[in-house]
């Protein structure tokens, strides 16, 4: 058994087993104790018999688990993990015997080691229960007693097991002799579980079937044998392990017999074979089950081609019929295997999978010959498969992985194109049927909704069968066109059409099904859990196409498909008659797909410029059609939609499509002439006035509910319009248009309320809000709106909660960990929001002419609410009161210094902060105070996180320019010495080590493409279109080698390019003009403090540049 070696038994060496030792009879414990001495000395026949009985009892108890294992290795694993899986494990006499034997043999060793460990534990040498267990286990396994015990057990068990095997062989031969006497007795003795004359525990199942027995079974299952013989043999087959049968030499013959017997008129007989197949599928590996599957598929193929099969589509299908029910069971078993096989066939050779795929496609492509009388009305295998798997889940699983997809598409291309042709033909036939019915103004029967009936029906009519086949074909084609290999199967040639059907034609057909097939309002569809309407199925397919960018670019992004999508929109614009069952639902679906297309770069380009940009000027593109239609919707100029309860939803859907376009600069540029922003603002004003006029609800319940619903609808529509206006601010030009609508304050309030309610929760919308805030902060009016709405107050309050006091509703169960990063991860989002918000226009509006509070005392509960408070409490800490008011002084101050460091990158912001708050002097004073105190005089600077951060900010503030004009100190210590390598200072000027030596022109690397640009600009005779050539060459260099253009070279390129443009009348943007200043025109004005500081910094920077050149000259 190897139990002493099993890790699961090792805890028994040290755990208390008193509860379990008490179980069992006293006689068993006495017998076990008597055997302890005999094992080590003399092993008698009585000992052997007793151990055999114990072991037989154990094996008999786990017989079902062992015989159900597919292989010997699995059976061994079951025995090794028996303690974990069998709750009666410790009640077996053999286990009790082993436990007692281990205790008596190794117990003294464990007790001795335990005493040693106890004394060592008291001295602190060993700590912890787990450490003690590991130590005792190791010592026990290394002891001499343990090795002798294992050796004795192995020897004894080898004798016992060998005796059991011999006993089994004797019992098997004895049973074989008895079986030859009488037929019924032999069957009873061999194949029943409870009728055995032998005392062997192995003769009650076919755990080890011989080749002779399997050959005998094969002969008895021959169709020529009597029915009773075949039934008894089949009963035996069902009880036998499937692995033995599939591995036997007679399996090919047995498989043929089973395939023929499946067509037996006796339903019980064929059902037993199906049970055997199902058992094989569930318990055998793929390399074995594929033979059973191909056998079943071959049987079905022969059955459908036989004269016995006579089912027709026109006659319908009665599922309650016994023959039909049997056929459906066979197809269902086939389909279940189709769904499960992909999870295992990748672990086997490709030829096995190819056999399964080919047998399936051969069956499904089965058709009667054209001259056959039942050919047009043939109820094919595909109809039955569609009944059981209407959405073609089997095909989806087969094409999911490339390993199997490659084989499926290869076989479809070489042999079974008829499957694709039939699927396309089925979709075309259904579309023609719907189109004809709609044109006649007659209602189309919608079979997709009939399954929702409460009454149970066991029959299908012919049209219902055709519709189910159509749904299956639609799903199959939708999956097929996702992949490049599937697209290569097109175009296809149909029998009744001269022209071929391309993949674009199929997609156009899908789109036409949206507005030609029966459709219902969204509220009606929401009531059904499973909806098989063509409209919903096509929407699922097209949505997947939009997500698959590679496939969509080649299939969906074509003018033909876009025109098909816009067909109902164009018809409504032109005022032509529209034959659509549910216009609102169709328009919502079209808007959904168009919005998904516009969300990608290629799709947006297609909508704006068309498939061929050169022809876009000749005819209006999709973008023009959509914006015109959206404006008509907003002005309620669509007569067919007037009075519809879904009108606001349709408007919102098409506004969203336009929003996907005007969120980009190129899309907005195309939509500006239509004045869409004005139409949306006008609709918002009307809705806002209506919502204000909603009367107060009265006590009557009915009127109250109606008014409440009306107000909710009006409020939702108002928010949709505000959201559309707000998204204009994603571009600078769009923000200007939003300003012109006078809806800025309302849009900002709406955004803040949405964020407060946490409506937008996903990462994409959060990123979109940051873009909107950044764009708004670039204009003074929008910055003031952000302030007035409470947005900035909420942002500052949330930041303070994260930095200092935490959330009020958060229960503190353990101390907060000390942050190791300069800006903790929890504060990074707030930091980025502040950086995006504090552009110069926003800083000027929020801080100009405002003094810092500089209070003598700050309460711990005093929370900042404005940007000026952030500067006062986190950046300019010039008093003890401010420092003592912070719980996390160092972390919060570093956050403020990092924010100041980013703000000072904008020169205008730096001048404003320096003139109003003298931030440079505040930081210098803090550095001066951050020194060691010595009796001899001023000490050295204390190097900590704050002093390093202040030093970095001081260098950035007082030295302006790029990396070739100044050197910004790093914020880390030297790796070798462990010291801070940069000198600190507490007074100006800045040490010269922070000045960068300006390189000479000869040190700049010359690039060949840059030389071409310079030669082109320096040449007096320029070719036609030189400006475009220059732009392309410049963009090429900037994309491939951006570092090659910089400094003086970039300045020279820009200067010469602008000079040449000014000389050309056609290319000149601004006229140079000639102006002469007269003394009388000169006015004397006093410079502001900001202007004076700017002049001083300019002069200082010029001196630094001069010193840099001088330093470089000396080098």
Short mmCIF file of C-alpha atoms in Angstrom, two decimals, residues 505-785:
data_model
loop_
_atom_site.label_atom_id
_atom_site.label_comp_id
_atom_site.label_asym_id
_atom_site.label_seq_id
_atom_site.Cartn_x
_atom_site.Cartn_y
_atom_site.Cartn_z
CA UNK A 505 -23.22 40.78 -50.04
CA UNK A 506 -23.72 38.58 -46.98
CA UNK A 507 -23.14 41.52 -44.61
CA UNK A 508 -25.56 43.65 -46.62
CA UNK A 509 -28.06 40.81 -46.32
CA UNK A 510 -27.55 40.78 -42.53
CA UNK A 511 -28.22 44.53 -42.37
CA UNK A 512 -31.34 44.21 -44.53
CA UNK A 513 -32.66 41.53 -42.19
CA UNK A 514 -32.67 44.13 -39.38
CA UNK A 515 -35.39 46.21 -41.01
CA UNK A 516 -37.11 43.58 -43.16
CA UNK A 517 -37.75 40.84 -40.60
CA UNK A 518 -40.39 40.90 -37.82
CA UNK A 519 -39.30 43.16 -35.01
CA UNK A 520 -40.72 44.40 -31.74
CA UNK A 521 -40.12 47.38 -29.45
CA UNK A 522 -37.28 47.02 -26.96
CA UNK A 523 -39.72 46.81 -24.05
CA UNK A 524 -41.42 43.77 -25.58
CA UNK A 525 -38.14 42.01 -26.23
CA UNK A 526 -36.95 42.61 -22.69
CA UNK A 527 -39.65 40.27 -21.37
CA UNK A 528 -38.09 37.21 -23.02
CA UNK A 529 -34.97 35.56 -21.74
CA UNK A 530 -34.17 33.93 -25.10
CA UNK A 531 -34.92 35.91 -28.22
CA UNK A 532 -34.33 34.28 -31.59
CA UNK A 533 -35.60 37.13 -33.75
CA UNK A 534 -33.42 37.87 -36.80
CA UNK A 535 -32.98 41.47 -35.67
CA UNK A 536 -31.44 40.51 -32.30
CA UNK A 537 -29.30 37.75 -33.83
CA UNK A 538 -27.94 40.04 -36.54
CA UNK A 539 -27.20 42.70 -33.93
CA UNK A 540 -25.17 40.19 -31.93
CA UNK A 541 -23.20 39.28 -35.05
CA UNK A 542 -22.54 42.86 -36.13
CA UNK A 543 -21.52 43.89 -32.62
CA UNK A 544 -18.92 41.12 -32.63
CA UNK A 545 -17.74 42.37 -36.03
CA UNK A 546 -17.27 45.86 -34.63
CA UNK A 547 -15.12 44.46 -31.81
CA UNK A 548 -12.96 42.42 -34.21
CA UNK A 549 -10.97 45.27 -35.74
CA UNK A 550 -9.10 43.21 -38.33
CA UNK A 551 -12.25 41.54 -39.63
CA UNK A 552 -14.31 44.72 -39.50
CA UNK A 553 -11.75 46.67 -41.52
CA UNK A 554 -12.03 44.18 -44.39
CA UNK A 555 -15.74 43.31 -44.22
CA UNK A 556 -17.75 45.92 -42.35
CA UNK A 557 -15.92 49.11 -43.28
CA UNK A 558 -17.17 49.45 -46.85
CA UNK A 559 -19.43 52.00 -48.48
CA UNK A 560 -21.85 49.26 -49.53
CA UNK A 561 -22.47 48.13 -45.95
CA UNK A 562 -22.72 51.72 -44.67
CA UNK A 563 -25.25 52.54 -47.41
CA UNK A 564 -27.30 49.52 -46.36
CA UNK A 565 -27.24 50.69 -42.74
CA UNK A 566 -28.27 54.20 -43.78
CA UNK A 567 -31.09 53.03 -46.06
CA UNK A 568 -33.93 53.71 -43.56
CA UNK A 569 -32.28 56.98 -42.51
CA UNK A 570 -31.92 58.14 -46.13
CA UNK A 571 -35.50 57.14 -46.88
CA UNK A 572 -36.81 59.20 -43.95
CA UNK A 573 -34.69 62.17 -45.03
CA UNK A 574 -35.99 62.01 -48.60
CA UNK A 575 -39.57 61.49 -47.48
CA UNK A 576 -39.97 58.21 -49.38
CA UNK A 577 -42.19 55.39 -48.19
CA UNK A 578 -40.57 53.06 -45.70
CA UNK A 579 -41.59 49.38 -45.41
CA UNK A 580 -40.35 48.53 -41.91
CA UNK A 581 -42.25 46.61 -39.25
CA UNK A 582 -40.96 48.55 -36.23
CA UNK A 583 -39.26 51.77 -37.30
CA UNK A 584 -38.05 52.85 -33.84
CA UNK A 585 -36.34 49.55 -33.09
CA UNK A 586 -34.68 49.54 -36.50
CA UNK A 587 -33.35 53.07 -36.06
CA UNK A 588 -31.99 52.21 -32.59
CA UNK A 589 -30.18 49.18 -34.00
CA UNK A 590 -28.72 51.19 -36.90
CA UNK A 591 -27.53 53.90 -34.51
CA UNK A 592 -25.94 51.28 -32.24
CA UNK A 593 -23.86 49.80 -35.07
CA UNK A 594 -22.91 53.21 -36.51
CA UNK A 595 -21.77 54.41 -33.06
CA UNK A 596 -19.57 51.34 -32.68
CA UNK A 597 -18.08 51.94 -36.13
CA UNK A 598 -17.43 55.61 -35.35
CA UNK A 599 -15.65 54.66 -32.12
CA UNK A 600 -12.65 53.31 -34.06
CA UNK A 601 -10.25 55.35 -36.14
CA UNK A 602 -10.81 53.48 -39.40
CA UNK A 603 -14.56 53.48 -38.93
CA UNK A 604 -14.62 57.21 -38.21
CA UNK A 605 -12.56 57.88 -41.36
CA UNK A 606 -15.04 55.81 -43.37
CA UNK A 607 -18.01 57.79 -42.07
CA UNK A 608 -16.30 61.13 -42.65
CA UNK A 609 -14.66 60.59 -46.02
CA UNK A 610 -16.05 57.34 -47.43
CA UNK A 611 -14.18 54.30 -48.65
CA UNK A 612 -12.47 56.34 -51.38
CA UNK A 613 -11.65 59.84 -50.18
CA UNK A 614 -11.32 61.20 -53.72
CA UNK A 615 -14.99 60.52 -54.44
CA UNK A 616 -16.17 61.96 -51.12
CA UNK A 617 -16.62 65.41 -52.67
CA UNK A 618 -18.99 64.09 -55.37
CA UNK A 619 -21.63 62.67 -53.02
CA UNK A 620 -22.41 63.30 -49.33
CA UNK A 621 -20.73 60.85 -47.01
CA UNK A 622 -22.36 59.07 -44.11
CA UNK A 623 -21.37 61.83 -41.68
CA UNK A 624 -23.35 64.43 -43.64
CA UNK A 625 -26.40 62.18 -43.81
CA UNK A 626 -26.26 61.42 -40.09
CA UNK A 627 -25.93 65.02 -38.94
CA UNK A 628 -28.77 66.13 -41.23
CA UNK A 629 -31.00 63.35 -39.91
CA UNK A 630 -30.08 64.16 -36.31
CA UNK A 631 -30.98 67.82 -36.82
CA UNK A 632 -34.34 66.81 -38.30
CA UNK A 633 -34.98 64.57 -35.32
CA UNK A 634 -34.16 67.42 -32.91
CA UNK A 635 -36.54 69.73 -34.79
CA UNK A 636 -39.27 67.01 -34.90
CA UNK A 637 -39.37 67.12 -38.70
CA UNK A 638 -39.81 63.34 -39.18
CA UNK A 639 -43.53 62.81 -39.61
CA UNK A 640 -43.45 59.01 -39.24
CA UNK A 641 -41.89 59.35 -35.78
CA UNK A 642 -44.01 62.19 -34.47
CA UNK A 643 -45.86 61.24 -31.31
CA UNK A 644 -43.80 58.08 -30.73
CA UNK A 645 -43.00 57.30 -27.11
CA UNK A 646 -39.52 56.16 -28.24
CA UNK A 647 -38.74 59.47 -29.94
CA UNK A 648 -36.36 60.75 -27.18
CA UNK A 649 -34.51 57.43 -27.19
CA UNK A 650 -34.06 57.55 -30.98
CA UNK A 651 -32.87 61.14 -30.78
CA UNK A 652 -30.36 60.27 -28.08
CA UNK A 653 -29.04 57.31 -30.08
CA UNK A 654 -28.28 59.43 -33.17
CA UNK A 655 -26.88 62.28 -31.08
CA UNK A 656 -24.48 59.71 -29.63
CA UNK A 657 -23.39 58.71 -33.16
CA UNK A 658 -22.67 62.37 -33.96
CA UNK A 659 -20.91 62.71 -30.61
CA UNK A 660 -18.50 59.94 -31.61
CA UNK A 661 -17.63 62.10 -34.62
CA UNK A 662 -17.42 65.59 -33.08
CA UNK A 663 -15.26 64.37 -30.19
CA UNK A 664 -12.36 64.48 -32.69
CA UNK A 665 -11.00 67.58 -34.42
CA UNK A 666 -11.53 66.30 -37.96
CA UNK A 667 -15.05 65.14 -37.21
CA UNK A 668 -15.96 68.45 -35.58
CA UNK A 669 -14.56 70.38 -38.53
CA UNK A 670 -16.90 68.53 -40.88
CA UNK A 671 -19.98 68.99 -38.67
CA UNK A 672 -19.47 72.69 -37.84
CA UNK A 673 -21.34 74.04 -40.93
CA UNK A 674 -24.52 72.26 -39.82
CA UNK A 675 -24.67 74.02 -36.45
CA UNK A 676 -25.47 70.83 -34.55
CA UNK A 677 -24.42 72.41 -31.26
CA UNK A 678 -27.04 75.12 -31.72
CA UNK A 679 -29.77 72.56 -32.42
CA UNK A 680 -28.85 70.55 -29.32
CA UNK A 681 -28.73 73.72 -27.19
CA UNK A 682 -32.12 74.82 -28.51
CA UNK A 683 -33.65 71.42 -27.72
CA UNK A 684 -32.13 71.60 -24.24
CA UNK A 685 -33.61 75.01 -23.58
CA UNK A 686 -37.07 73.82 -24.62
CA UNK A 687 -36.80 70.72 -22.46
CA UNK A 688 -35.51 72.75 -19.53
CA UNK A 689 -38.48 75.11 -19.76
CA UNK A 690 -40.91 72.17 -19.93
CA UNK A 691 -39.34 70.50 -16.90
CA UNK A 692 -39.74 73.76 -14.95
CA UNK A 693 -43.42 73.91 -15.91
CA UNK A 694 -44.26 70.41 -14.68
CA UNK A 695 -47.09 70.94 -12.15
CA UNK A 696 -46.86 69.81 -8.57
CA UNK A 697 -48.34 66.30 -8.15
CA UNK A 698 -51.81 66.23 -6.59
CA UNK A 699 -53.18 63.69 -4.16
CA UNK A 700 -54.79 61.60 -6.91
CA UNK A 701 -52.62 58.49 -7.36
CA UNK A 702 -53.12 58.08 -11.11
CA UNK A 703 -52.32 61.68 -12.03
CA UNK A 704 -49.38 61.66 -9.64
CA UNK A 705 -47.86 58.57 -11.25
CA UNK A 706 -48.37 59.95 -14.74
CA UNK A 707 -46.79 63.29 -13.87
CA UNK A 708 -43.94 61.56 -12.11
CA UNK A 709 -43.23 59.38 -15.15
CA UNK A 710 -43.46 62.39 -17.46
CA UNK A 711 -41.03 64.36 -15.32
CA UNK A 712 -38.62 61.43 -15.21
CA UNK A 713 -38.66 61.15 -18.99
CA UNK A 714 -38.15 64.90 -19.36
CA UNK A 715 -35.27 64.89 -16.87
CA UNK A 716 -33.57 61.97 -18.61
CA UNK A 717 -33.87 63.69 -22.00
CA UNK A 718 -32.49 66.93 -20.52
CA UNK A 719 -29.46 65.08 -19.11
CA UNK A 720 -28.87 63.40 -22.48
CA UNK A 721 -28.75 66.79 -24.19
CA UNK A 722 -26.44 68.25 -21.54
CA UNK A 723 -24.12 65.27 -21.88
CA UNK A 724 -24.03 65.80 -25.65
CA UNK A 725 -23.19 69.48 -25.21
CA UNK A 726 -20.57 68.67 -22.57
CA UNK A 727 -18.72 66.36 -24.96
CA UNK A 728 -18.15 69.25 -27.36
CA UNK A 729 -15.47 70.38 -24.90
CA UNK A 730 -13.19 67.45 -25.75
CA UNK A 731 -11.60 69.63 -28.49
CA UNK A 732 -10.53 73.30 -28.29
CA UNK A 733 -12.84 74.32 -31.14
CA UNK A 734 -15.69 72.38 -29.60
CA UNK A 735 -15.14 74.16 -26.29
CA UNK A 736 -15.47 77.47 -28.14
CA UNK A 737 -18.78 76.28 -29.63
CA UNK A 738 -19.97 75.26 -26.17
CA UNK A 739 -19.17 78.77 -24.92
CA UNK A 740 -21.36 80.21 -27.66
CA UNK A 741 -24.41 78.22 -26.48
CA UNK A 742 -24.42 79.82 -22.98
CA UNK A 743 -24.82 76.34 -21.51
CA UNK A 744 -21.35 76.10 -19.95
CA UNK A 745 -22.47 76.43 -16.33
CA UNK A 746 -25.27 73.88 -16.73
CA UNK A 747 -22.93 71.40 -18.44
CA UNK A 748 -20.33 71.71 -15.70
CA UNK A 749 -22.99 71.30 -13.02
CA UNK A 750 -24.27 68.20 -14.81
CA UNK A 751 -20.76 66.71 -14.98
CA UNK A 752 -20.15 67.39 -11.30
CA UNK A 753 -23.51 65.87 -10.28
CA UNK A 754 -22.79 62.79 -12.37
CA UNK A 755 -19.40 62.36 -10.74
CA UNK A 756 -20.88 62.93 -7.30
CA UNK A 757 -23.47 60.21 -7.88
CA UNK A 758 -20.70 57.98 -9.28
CA UNK A 759 -22.73 57.29 -12.41
CA UNK A 760 -19.59 57.00 -14.55
CA UNK A 761 -17.63 54.18 -13.02
CA UNK A 762 -15.65 52.56 -15.80
CA UNK A 763 -12.11 53.58 -16.65
CA UNK A 764 -12.94 54.85 -20.14
CA UNK A 765 -15.54 57.36 -18.90
CA UNK A 766 -13.25 58.46 -16.07
CA UNK A 767 -10.51 59.14 -18.62
CA UNK A 768 -13.02 61.07 -20.75
CA UNK A 769 -13.94 63.27 -17.78
CA UNK A 770 -10.28 64.11 -17.21
CA UNK A 771 -9.96 65.18 -20.85
CA UNK A 772 -13.03 67.40 -20.51
CA UNK A 773 -11.71 68.98 -17.29
CA UNK A 774 -8.33 69.62 -18.92
CA UNK A 775 -9.91 71.29 -21.94
CA UNK A 776 -12.23 73.37 -19.77
CA UNK A 777 -9.37 74.56 -17.60
CA UNK A 778 -7.78 76.22 -20.63
CA UNK A 779 -10.47 78.92 -20.67
CA UNK A 780 -11.18 81.35 -17.82
CA UNK A 781 -14.96 81.08 -18.09
CA UNK A 782 -14.93 77.28 -17.81
CA UNK A 783 -12.51 77.44 -14.88
CA UNK A 784 -14.90 79.75 -13.03
CA UNK A 785 -17.76 77.36 -13.83
#
